[in-house]
Short mmCIF file of C-alpha atoms in Angstrom, two decimals:
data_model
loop_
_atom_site.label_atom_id
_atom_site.label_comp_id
_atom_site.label_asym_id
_atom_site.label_seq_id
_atom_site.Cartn_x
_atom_site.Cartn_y
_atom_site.Cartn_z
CA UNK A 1 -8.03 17.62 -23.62
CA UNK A 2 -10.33 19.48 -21.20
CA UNK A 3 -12.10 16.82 -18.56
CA UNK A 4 -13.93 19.28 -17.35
CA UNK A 5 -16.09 19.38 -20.92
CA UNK A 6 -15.19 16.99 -22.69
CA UNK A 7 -18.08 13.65 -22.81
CA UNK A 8 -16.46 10.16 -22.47
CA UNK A 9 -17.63 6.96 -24.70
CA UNK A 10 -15.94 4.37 -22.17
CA UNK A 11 -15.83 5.52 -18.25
CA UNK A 12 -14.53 3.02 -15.57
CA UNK A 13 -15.94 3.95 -11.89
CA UNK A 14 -14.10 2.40 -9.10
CA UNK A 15 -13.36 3.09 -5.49
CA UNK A 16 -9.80 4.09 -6.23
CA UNK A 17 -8.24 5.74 -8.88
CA UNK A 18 -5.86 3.57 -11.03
CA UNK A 19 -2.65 5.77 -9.87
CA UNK A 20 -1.02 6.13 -6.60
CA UNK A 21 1.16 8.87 -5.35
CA UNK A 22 5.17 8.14 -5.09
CA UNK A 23 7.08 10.75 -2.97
CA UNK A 24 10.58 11.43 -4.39
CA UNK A 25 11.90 13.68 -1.65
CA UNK A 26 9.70 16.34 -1.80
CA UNK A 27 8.44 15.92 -5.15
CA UNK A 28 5.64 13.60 -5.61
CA UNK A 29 4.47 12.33 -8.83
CA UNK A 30 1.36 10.15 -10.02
CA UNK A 31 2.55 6.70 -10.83
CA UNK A 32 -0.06 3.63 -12.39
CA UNK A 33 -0.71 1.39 -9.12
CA UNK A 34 0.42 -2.69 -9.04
CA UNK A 35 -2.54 -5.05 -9.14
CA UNK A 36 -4.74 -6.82 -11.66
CA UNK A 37 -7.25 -4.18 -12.39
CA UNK A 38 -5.35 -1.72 -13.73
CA UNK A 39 -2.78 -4.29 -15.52
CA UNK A 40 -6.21 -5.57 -17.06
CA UNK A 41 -7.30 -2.17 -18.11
CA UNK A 42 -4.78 -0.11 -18.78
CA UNK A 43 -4.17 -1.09 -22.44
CA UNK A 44 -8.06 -0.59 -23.02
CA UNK A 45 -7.73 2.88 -21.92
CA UNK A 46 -4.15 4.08 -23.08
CA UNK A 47 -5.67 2.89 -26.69
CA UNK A 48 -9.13 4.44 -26.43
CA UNK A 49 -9.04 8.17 -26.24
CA UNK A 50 -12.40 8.53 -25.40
CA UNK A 51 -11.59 6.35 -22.16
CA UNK A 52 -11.61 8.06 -18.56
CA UNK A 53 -11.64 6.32 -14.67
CA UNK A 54 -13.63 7.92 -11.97
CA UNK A 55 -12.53 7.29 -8.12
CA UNK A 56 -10.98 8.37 -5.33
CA UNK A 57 -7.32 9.34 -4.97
CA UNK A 58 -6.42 7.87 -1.31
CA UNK A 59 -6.60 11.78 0.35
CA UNK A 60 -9.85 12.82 2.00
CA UNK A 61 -10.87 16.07 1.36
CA UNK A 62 -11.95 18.16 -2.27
CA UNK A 63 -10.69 16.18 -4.84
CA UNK A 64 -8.44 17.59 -7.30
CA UNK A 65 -8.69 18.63 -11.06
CA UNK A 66 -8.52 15.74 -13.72
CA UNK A 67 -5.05 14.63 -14.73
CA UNK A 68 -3.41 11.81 -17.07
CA UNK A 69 -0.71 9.22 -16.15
CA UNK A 70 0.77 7.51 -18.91
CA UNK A 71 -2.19 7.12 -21.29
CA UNK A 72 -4.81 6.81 -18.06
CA UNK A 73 -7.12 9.56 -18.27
CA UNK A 74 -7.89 10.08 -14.35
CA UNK A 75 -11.10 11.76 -12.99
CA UNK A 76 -10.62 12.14 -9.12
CA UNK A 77 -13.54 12.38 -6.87
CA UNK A 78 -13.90 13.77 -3.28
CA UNK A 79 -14.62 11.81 -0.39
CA UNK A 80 -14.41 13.16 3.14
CA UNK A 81 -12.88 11.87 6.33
CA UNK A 82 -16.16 11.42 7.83
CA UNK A 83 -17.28 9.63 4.45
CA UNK A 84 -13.85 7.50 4.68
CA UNK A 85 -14.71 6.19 8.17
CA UNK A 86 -18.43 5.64 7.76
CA UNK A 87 -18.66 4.68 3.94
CA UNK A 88 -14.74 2.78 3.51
CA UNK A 89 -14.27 1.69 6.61
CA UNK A 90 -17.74 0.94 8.32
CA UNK A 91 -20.23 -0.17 5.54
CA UNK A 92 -18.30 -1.43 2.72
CA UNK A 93 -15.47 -3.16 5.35
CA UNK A 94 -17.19 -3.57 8.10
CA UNK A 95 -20.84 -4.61 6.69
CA UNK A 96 -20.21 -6.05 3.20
CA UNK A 97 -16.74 -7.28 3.22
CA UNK A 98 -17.55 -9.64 6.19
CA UNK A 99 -20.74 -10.82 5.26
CA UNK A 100 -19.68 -11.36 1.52
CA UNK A 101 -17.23 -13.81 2.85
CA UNK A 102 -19.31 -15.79 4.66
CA UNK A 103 -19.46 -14.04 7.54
CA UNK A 104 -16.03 -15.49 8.39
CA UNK A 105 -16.04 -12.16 10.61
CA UNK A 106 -19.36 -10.57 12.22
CA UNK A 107 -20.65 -8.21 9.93
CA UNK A 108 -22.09 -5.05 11.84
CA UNK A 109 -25.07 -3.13 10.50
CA UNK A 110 -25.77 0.90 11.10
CA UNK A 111 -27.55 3.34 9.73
CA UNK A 112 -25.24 5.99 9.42
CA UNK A 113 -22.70 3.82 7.45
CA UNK A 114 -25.65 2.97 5.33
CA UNK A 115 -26.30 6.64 4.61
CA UNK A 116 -22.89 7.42 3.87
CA UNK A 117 -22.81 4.43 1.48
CA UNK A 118 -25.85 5.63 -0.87
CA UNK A 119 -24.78 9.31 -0.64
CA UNK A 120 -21.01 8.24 -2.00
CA UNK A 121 -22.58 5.98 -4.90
CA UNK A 122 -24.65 8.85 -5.29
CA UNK A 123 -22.07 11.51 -6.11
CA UNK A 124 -19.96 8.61 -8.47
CA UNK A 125 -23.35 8.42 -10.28
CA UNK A 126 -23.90 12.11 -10.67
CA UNK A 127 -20.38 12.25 -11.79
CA UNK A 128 -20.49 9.53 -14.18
CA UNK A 129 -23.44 10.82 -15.83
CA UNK A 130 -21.83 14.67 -16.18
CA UNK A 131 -19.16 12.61 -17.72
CA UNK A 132 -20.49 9.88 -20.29
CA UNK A 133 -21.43 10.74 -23.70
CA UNK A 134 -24.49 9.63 -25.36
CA UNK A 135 -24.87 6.07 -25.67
CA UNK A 136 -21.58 5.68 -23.64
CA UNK A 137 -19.99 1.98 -22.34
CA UNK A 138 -20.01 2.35 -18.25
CA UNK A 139 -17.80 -0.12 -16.60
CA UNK A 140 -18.38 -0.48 -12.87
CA UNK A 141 -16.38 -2.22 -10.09
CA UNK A 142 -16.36 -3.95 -6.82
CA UNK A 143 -18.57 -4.06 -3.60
CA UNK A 144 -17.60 -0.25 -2.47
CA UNK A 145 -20.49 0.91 -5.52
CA UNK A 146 -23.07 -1.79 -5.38
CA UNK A 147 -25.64 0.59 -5.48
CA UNK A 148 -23.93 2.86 -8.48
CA UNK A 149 -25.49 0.85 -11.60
CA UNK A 150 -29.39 1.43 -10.50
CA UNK A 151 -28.89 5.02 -9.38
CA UNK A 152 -26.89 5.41 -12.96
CA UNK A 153 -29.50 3.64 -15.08
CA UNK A 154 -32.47 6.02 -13.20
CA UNK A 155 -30.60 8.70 -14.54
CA UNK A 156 -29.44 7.67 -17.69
CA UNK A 157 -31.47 5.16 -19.74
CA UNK A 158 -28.87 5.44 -22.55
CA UNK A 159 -26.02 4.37 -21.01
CA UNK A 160 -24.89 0.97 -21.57
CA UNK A 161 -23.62 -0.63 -17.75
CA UNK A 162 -21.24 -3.10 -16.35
CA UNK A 163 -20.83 -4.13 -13.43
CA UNK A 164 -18.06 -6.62 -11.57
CA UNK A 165 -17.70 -8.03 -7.78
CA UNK A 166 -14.16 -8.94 -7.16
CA UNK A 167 -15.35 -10.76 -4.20
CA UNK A 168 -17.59 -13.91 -3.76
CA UNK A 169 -21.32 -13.42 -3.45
CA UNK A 170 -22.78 -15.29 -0.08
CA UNK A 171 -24.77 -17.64 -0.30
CA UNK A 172 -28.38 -16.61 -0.16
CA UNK A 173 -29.48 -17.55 3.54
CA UNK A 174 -26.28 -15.29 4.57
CA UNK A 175 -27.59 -12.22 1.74
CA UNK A 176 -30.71 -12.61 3.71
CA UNK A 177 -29.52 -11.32 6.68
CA UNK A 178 -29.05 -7.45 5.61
CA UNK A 179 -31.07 -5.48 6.38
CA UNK A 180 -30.79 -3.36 3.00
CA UNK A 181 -31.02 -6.35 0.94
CA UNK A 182 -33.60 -4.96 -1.31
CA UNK A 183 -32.17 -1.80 -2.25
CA UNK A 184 -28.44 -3.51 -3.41
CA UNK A 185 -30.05 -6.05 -5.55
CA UNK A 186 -32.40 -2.66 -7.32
CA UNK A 187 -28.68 -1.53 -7.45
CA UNK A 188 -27.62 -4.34 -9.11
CA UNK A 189 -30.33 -5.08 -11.72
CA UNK A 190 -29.49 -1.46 -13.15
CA UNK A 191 -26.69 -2.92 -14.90
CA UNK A 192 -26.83 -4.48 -18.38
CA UNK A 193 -24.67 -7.07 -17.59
CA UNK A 194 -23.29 -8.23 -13.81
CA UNK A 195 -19.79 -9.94 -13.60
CA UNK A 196 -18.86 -12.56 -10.84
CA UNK A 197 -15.40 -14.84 -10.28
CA UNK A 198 -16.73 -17.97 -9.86
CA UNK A 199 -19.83 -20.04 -11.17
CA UNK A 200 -21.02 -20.65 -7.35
CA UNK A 201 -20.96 -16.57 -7.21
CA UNK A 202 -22.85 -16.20 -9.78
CA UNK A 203 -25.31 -19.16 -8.70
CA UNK A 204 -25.48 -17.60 -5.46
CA UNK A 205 -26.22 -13.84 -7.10
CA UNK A 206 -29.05 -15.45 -9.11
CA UNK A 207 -30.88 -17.22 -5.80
CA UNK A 208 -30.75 -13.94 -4.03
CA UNK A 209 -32.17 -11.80 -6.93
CA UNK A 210 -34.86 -14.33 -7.14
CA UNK A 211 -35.67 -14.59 -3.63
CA UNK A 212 -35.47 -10.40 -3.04
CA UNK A 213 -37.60 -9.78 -6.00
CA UNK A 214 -39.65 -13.02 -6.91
CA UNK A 215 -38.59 -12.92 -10.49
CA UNK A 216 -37.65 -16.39 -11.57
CA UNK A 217 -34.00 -16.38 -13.51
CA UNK A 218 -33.60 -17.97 -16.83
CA UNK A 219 -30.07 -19.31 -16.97
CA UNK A 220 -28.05 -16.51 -15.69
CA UNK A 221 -30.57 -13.83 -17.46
CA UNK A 222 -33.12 -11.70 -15.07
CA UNK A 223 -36.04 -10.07 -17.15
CA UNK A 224 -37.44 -7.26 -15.09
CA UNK A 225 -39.31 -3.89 -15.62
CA UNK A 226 -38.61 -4.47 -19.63
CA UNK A 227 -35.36 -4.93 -19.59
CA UNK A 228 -32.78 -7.83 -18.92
CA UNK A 229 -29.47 -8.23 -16.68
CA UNK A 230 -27.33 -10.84 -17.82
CA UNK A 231 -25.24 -12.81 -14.53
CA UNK A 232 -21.93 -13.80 -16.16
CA UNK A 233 -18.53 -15.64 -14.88
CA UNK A 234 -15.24 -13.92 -15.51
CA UNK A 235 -12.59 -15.44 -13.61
CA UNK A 236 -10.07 -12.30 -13.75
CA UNK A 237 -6.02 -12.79 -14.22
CA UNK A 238 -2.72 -12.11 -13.74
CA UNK A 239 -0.53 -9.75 -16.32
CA UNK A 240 1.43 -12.88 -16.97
CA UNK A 241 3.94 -11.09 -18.98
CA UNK A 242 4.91 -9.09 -16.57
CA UNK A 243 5.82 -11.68 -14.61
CA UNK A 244 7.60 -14.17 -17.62
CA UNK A 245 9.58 -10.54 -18.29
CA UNK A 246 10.37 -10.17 -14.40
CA UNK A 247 11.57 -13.72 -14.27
CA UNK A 248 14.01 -13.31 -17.30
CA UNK A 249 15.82 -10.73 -15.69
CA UNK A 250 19.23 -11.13 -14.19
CA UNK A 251 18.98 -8.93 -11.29
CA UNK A 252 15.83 -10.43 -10.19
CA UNK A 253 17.20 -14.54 -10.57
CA UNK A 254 19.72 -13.64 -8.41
CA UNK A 255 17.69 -11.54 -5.88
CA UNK A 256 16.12 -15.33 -5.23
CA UNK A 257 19.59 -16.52 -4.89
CA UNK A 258 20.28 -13.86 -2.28
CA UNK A 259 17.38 -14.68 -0.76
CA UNK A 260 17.90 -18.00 -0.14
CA UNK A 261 21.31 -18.00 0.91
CA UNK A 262 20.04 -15.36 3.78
CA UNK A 263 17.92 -17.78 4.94
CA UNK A 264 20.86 -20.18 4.99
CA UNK A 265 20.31 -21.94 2.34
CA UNK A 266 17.75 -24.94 3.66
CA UNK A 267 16.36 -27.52 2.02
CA UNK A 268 13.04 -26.43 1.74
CA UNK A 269 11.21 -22.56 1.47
CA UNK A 270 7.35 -22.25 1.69
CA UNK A 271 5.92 -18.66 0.88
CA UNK A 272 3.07 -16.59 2.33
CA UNK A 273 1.96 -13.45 0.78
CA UNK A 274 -1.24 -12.06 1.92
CA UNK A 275 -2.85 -9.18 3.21
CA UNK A 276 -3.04 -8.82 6.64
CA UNK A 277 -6.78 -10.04 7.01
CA UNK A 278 -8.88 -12.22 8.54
CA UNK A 279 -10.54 -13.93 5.47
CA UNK A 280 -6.60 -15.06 4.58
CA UNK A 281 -6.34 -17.99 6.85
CA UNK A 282 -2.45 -16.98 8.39
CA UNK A 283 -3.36 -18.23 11.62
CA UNK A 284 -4.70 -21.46 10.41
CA UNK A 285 -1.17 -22.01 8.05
CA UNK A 286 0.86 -21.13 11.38
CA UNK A 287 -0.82 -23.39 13.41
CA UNK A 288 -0.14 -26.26 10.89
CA UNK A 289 3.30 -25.50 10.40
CA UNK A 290 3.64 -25.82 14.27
CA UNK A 291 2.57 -28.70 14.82
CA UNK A 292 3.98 -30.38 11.61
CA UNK A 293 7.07 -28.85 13.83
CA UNK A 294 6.21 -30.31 17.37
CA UNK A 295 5.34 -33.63 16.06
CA UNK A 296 9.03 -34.16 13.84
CA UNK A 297 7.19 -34.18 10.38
CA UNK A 298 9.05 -31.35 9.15
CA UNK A 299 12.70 -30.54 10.29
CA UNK A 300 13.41 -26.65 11.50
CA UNK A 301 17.19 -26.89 10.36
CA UNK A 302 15.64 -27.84 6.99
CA UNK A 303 12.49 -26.28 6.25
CA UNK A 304 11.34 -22.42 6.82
CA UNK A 305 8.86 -20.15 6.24
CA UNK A 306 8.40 -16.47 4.65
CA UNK A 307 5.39 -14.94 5.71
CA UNK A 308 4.48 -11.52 3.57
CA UNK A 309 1.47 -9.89 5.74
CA UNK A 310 1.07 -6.53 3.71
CA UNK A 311 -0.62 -3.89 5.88
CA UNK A 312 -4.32 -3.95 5.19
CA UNK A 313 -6.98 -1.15 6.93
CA UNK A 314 -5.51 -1.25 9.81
CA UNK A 315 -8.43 1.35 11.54
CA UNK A 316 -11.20 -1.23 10.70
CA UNK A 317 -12.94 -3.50 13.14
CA UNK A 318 -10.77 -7.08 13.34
CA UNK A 319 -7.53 -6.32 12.21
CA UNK A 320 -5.81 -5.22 15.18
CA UNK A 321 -6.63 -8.89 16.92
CA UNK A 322 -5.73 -10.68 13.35
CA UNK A 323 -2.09 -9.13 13.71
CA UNK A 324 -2.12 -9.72 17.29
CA UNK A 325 -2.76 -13.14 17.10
CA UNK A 326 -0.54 -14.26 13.81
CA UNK A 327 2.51 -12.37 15.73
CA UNK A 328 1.69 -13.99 18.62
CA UNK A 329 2.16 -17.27 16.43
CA UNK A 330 5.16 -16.35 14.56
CA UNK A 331 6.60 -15.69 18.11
CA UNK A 332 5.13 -19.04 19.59
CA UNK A 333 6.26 -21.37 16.43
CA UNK A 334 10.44 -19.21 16.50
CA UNK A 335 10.52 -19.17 20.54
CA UNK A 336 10.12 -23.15 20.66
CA UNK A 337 12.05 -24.25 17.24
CA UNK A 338 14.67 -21.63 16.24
CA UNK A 339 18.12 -20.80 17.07
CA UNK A 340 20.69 -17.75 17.24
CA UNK A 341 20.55 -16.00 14.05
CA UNK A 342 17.95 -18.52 12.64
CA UNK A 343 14.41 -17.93 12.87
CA UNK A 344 11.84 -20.84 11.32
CA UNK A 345 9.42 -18.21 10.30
CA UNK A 346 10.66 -15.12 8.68
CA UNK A 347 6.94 -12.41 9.33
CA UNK A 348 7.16 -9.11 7.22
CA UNK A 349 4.37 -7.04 7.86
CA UNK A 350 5.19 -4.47 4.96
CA UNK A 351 4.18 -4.15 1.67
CA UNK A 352 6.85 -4.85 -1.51
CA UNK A 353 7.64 -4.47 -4.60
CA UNK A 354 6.35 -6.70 -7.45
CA UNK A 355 10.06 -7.58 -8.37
CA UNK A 356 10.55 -8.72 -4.59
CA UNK A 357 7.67 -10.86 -4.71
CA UNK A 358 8.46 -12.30 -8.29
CA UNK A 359 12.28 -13.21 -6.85
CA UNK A 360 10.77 -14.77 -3.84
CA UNK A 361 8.16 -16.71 -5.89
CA UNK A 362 10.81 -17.73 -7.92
CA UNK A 363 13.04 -19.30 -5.01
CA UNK A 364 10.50 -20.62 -2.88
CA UNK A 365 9.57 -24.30 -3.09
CA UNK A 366 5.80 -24.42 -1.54
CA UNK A 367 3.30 -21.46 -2.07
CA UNK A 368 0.90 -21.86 0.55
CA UNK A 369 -2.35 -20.21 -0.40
CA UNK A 370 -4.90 -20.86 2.53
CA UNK A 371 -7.94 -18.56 3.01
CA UNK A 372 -10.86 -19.38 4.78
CA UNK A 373 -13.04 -17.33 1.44
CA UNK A 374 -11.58 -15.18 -1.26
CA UNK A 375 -13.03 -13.75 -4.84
CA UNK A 376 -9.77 -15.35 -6.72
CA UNK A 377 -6.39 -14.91 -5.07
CA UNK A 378 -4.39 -13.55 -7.63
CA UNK A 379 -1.24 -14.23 -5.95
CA UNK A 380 -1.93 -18.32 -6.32
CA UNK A 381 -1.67 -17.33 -10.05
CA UNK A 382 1.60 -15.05 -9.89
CA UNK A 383 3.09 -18.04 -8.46
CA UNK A 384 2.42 -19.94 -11.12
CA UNK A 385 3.40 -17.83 -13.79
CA UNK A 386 7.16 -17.62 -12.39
CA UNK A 387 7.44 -20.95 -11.96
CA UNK A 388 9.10 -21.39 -15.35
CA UNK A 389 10.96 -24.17 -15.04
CA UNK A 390 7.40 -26.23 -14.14
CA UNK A 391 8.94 -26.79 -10.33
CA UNK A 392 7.19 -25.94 -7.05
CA UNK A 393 3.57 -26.76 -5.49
CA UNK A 394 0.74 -24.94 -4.91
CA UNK A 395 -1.36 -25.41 -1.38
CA UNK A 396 -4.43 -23.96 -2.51
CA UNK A 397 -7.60 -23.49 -0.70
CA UNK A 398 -10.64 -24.85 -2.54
CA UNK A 399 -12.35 -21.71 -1.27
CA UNK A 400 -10.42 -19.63 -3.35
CA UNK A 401 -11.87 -18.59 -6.47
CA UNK A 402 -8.44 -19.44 -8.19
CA UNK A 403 -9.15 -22.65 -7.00
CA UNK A 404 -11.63 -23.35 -9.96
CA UNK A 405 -9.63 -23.21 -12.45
CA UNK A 406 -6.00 -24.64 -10.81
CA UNK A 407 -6.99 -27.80 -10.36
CA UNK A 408 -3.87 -29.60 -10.10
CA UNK A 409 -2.96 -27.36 -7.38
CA UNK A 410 -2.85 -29.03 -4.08
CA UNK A 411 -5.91 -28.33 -2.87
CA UNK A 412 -6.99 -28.15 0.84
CA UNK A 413 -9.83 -27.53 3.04
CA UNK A 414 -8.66 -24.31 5.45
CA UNK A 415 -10.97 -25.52 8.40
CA UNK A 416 -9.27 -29.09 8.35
CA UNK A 417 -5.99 -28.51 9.95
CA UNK A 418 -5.50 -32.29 9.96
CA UNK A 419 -5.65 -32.44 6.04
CA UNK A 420 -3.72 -29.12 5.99
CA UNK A 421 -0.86 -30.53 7.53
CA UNK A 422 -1.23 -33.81 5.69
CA UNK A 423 -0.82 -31.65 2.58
CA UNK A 424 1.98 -29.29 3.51
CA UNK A 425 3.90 -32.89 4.67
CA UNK A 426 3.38 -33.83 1.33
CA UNK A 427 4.48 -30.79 -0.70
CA UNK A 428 7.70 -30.29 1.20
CA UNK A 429 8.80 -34.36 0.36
CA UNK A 430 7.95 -34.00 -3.48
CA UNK A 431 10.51 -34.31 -5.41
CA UNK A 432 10.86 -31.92 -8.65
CA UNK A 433 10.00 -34.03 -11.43
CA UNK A 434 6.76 -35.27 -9.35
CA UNK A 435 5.57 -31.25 -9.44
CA UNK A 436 6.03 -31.13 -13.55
CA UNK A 437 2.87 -32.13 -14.36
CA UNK A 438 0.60 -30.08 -12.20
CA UNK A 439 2.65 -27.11 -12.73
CA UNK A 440 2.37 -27.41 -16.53
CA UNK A 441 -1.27 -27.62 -16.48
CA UNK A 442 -1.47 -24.92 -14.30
CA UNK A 443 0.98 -22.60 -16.24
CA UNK A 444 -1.01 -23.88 -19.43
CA UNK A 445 -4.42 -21.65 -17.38
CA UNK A 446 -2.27 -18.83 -16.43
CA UNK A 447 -0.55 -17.94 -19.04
CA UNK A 448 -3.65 -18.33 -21.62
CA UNK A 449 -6.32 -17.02 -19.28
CA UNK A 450 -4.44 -12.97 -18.54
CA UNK A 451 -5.75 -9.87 -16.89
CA UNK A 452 -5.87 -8.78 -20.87
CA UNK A 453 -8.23 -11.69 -21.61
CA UNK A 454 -10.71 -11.45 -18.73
CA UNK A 455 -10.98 -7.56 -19.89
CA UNK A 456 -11.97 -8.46 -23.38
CA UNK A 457 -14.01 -10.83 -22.05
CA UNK A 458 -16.42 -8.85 -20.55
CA UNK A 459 -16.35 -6.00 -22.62
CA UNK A 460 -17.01 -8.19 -25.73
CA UNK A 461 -20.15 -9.77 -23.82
CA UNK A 462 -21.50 -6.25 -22.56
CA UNK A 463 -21.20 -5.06 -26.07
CA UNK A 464 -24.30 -7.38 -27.32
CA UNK A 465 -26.35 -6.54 -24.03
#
């Protein structure tokens, strides 16, 4: 089929394409990437024919000719290395990611990242619209294109437009504060129908809308310039069976069992995996586990920690002192309470394989999921799903999105290390039959509520917009 004429009835626009490159020696070769978007999606499009995705391939520079990778019909789009440090790096991680998360992390506001930011929803919009057919379903995504809907709905009245933040939505005083406040919520209300995580997001999407534009919401519907944008919740999930199938197999039970016995074999193993970010709360977890350490509550020879820190934009403003200060605490907590050959806290900052994480899921006792803000966390809910024989507790944040909807995970409030500890203490002394019932429920949520669901979801809802 010829991308370069043929007109698309369902286009997906997001910041990356849904492939990444794998180097075999000196072949390379597209491969789909790991993560809930694409798990979500990718049956949608391998069944729909008329289905292509629109982003950026991870190299700056022209963008290369259309291609498909096992049923994903892939429409790259250039972005330079000028636009990858002024429109990736500066305004969309430097201005909105901050800010969006409660300004956990001084958001910084210029001008020239601004421009960069409407001139690269710009050329998705012109590309989308060279690319839809008539009366075509647009599906948009994430905080990178916030401006993409309006600029597509200027240009094409036709089009039918959704659009989703993976992330929270601030709360309106902290909206407030940007200075092009005006021109993201015009973005915005372009689309048909806007997607959010969490009822607070959503809540807090509405207040803003009303406050930028003075148009008073009616239930999560905004009537403006004769036409309406529904506000919607769609807590996304996990590809569950891709986990239950992980779990099943032989190679990866005993991977845990290897695992385990590397650590030598102690009593208790609470798990970490995050990206290496601020909004994560690593520091906060490590200072916890310290002093549960210092004070005799939990036993070194007994109890250890794996901490997963994947690599995470490494060249924008805060993560350099975020890795500087949780290696500075892995070193702290293994200098005072290891021994020889034994470390307390075992740091990998490197990215792995989803049938590492699954085996280490699987073996470890206590998932400790503690950031400060986050959209969902869908690593709260991989944990779940491998937890098939209903074993193991959760330490959830409650300002996690996941949070919502795990409710019989042990929930905790990041900024109250007292209560963190208190809650850690408590999850490493609970016996197995005591974690059956959360887990269950739990599990119940996880494995009903999929990646394949959530999709549906919102597709079925933009359908009658």
């Amino acid at each position: 089929m010829n991308s370069n004429t043929h007109r698309w009835k369902f286009v997906v626009a997001a910041n990356r394409l849904p492939v990444r490159r794998l180097w075999q020696g000196q072949q390379a070769k597209w491969v789909p990437s790991p993560g809930g978007l694409v798990s979500a999606l990718q049956p949608v499009m391998a069944d729909n024919p008329d289905a292509t995705w629109v982003g950026w391939s991870g190299v700056p520079g022209d963008a290369e000719m259309p291609f498909e990778v096992e049923g994903l019909q892939c429409h790259p789009l250039s972005i330079s290395q000028g636009e990858l440090q002024l429109f990736y790096e500066g305004f969309s991680n430097t201005t909105l990611w901050p800010l969006f998360h409660d300004a956990i992390y001084p958001p910084e506001y210029h001008r020239t990242w601004w421009d960069a930011y409407r001139s690269v929803n710009e050329r998705y919009a012109k590309t989308v619209v060279e690319l839809a057919a008539p009366g075509a379903t647009v599906w948009i995504h994430d905080y990178h294109l916030l401006l993409m809907p309006g600029m597509l709905r200027k240009l094409r009245g036709d089009l039918r437009i959704g659009f989703f933040l993976h992330i929270p939505f601030p709360a309106r005083e902290l909206y407030i504060r940007m200075p092009w406040r005006s021109e993201i919520i015009s973005g915005l209300l372009g689309a048909d129908l806007v997607g959010l995580q969490t009822s607070l997001s959503a809540d807090n999407c509405c207040r803003a809308i009303s406050r930028i534009t003075g148009i008073k919401t009616s239930g999560k519907t905004i009537h403006h310039s004769e036409r309406t944008t529904r506000v919607g919740v769609f807590p996304i999930g996990i590809d569950a069976d891709r986990v239950q199938n992980l779990i099943a197999e032989p190679t990866v039970q005993a991977r845990a069992v290897e695992i385990r016995e590397s650590l030598g074999s102690p009593s208790t193993v609470m798990l970490g995996v995050d990206r290496l970010d601020y909004t994560k709360g690593i520091e906060v977890r490590m200072r916890a586990f310290r002093e549960l350490l210092a004070e005799g509550r939990l036993s070194p020879e007994n109890c250890v920690l794996i901490q997963i820190a994947e690599p995470s934009r490494s060249q924008v403003t805060g993560y350099a002192a975020v890795r500087r200060e949780v290696e500075r605490l892995v070193g702290d907590v293994n200098g005072n309470f290891g021994v020889m050959g034994r470390p307390v806290v075992h740091y990998l900052h490197q990215s792995h394989p989803i049938s590492e994480l699954v085996a280490m899921y699987f073996m470890a006792d206590v998932m400790l999921v503690t950031p400060l803000r986050d959209g969902m966390n869908l690593v709260a809910k991989e944990y779940v799903a491998s937890r098939a024989n209903n074993t193991g507790v959760l330490v959830l944040s409650e300002f996690a999105g996941a949070a919502q909807e795990l409710r019989t995970a042990e929930l905790i409030n990041p900024h109250d290390i007292e209560g963190l500890k208190l809650a850690i203490e408590s999850a490493v002394h609970r016996s197995k039959t005591d974690c059956t019932p959360a887990m269950k429920s739990m599990r119940r949520v996880v494995l009903t509520d999929t990646a394949q669901r959530w999709a549906e979801r919102f597709l079925s809802q933009l359908e009658t917009c």
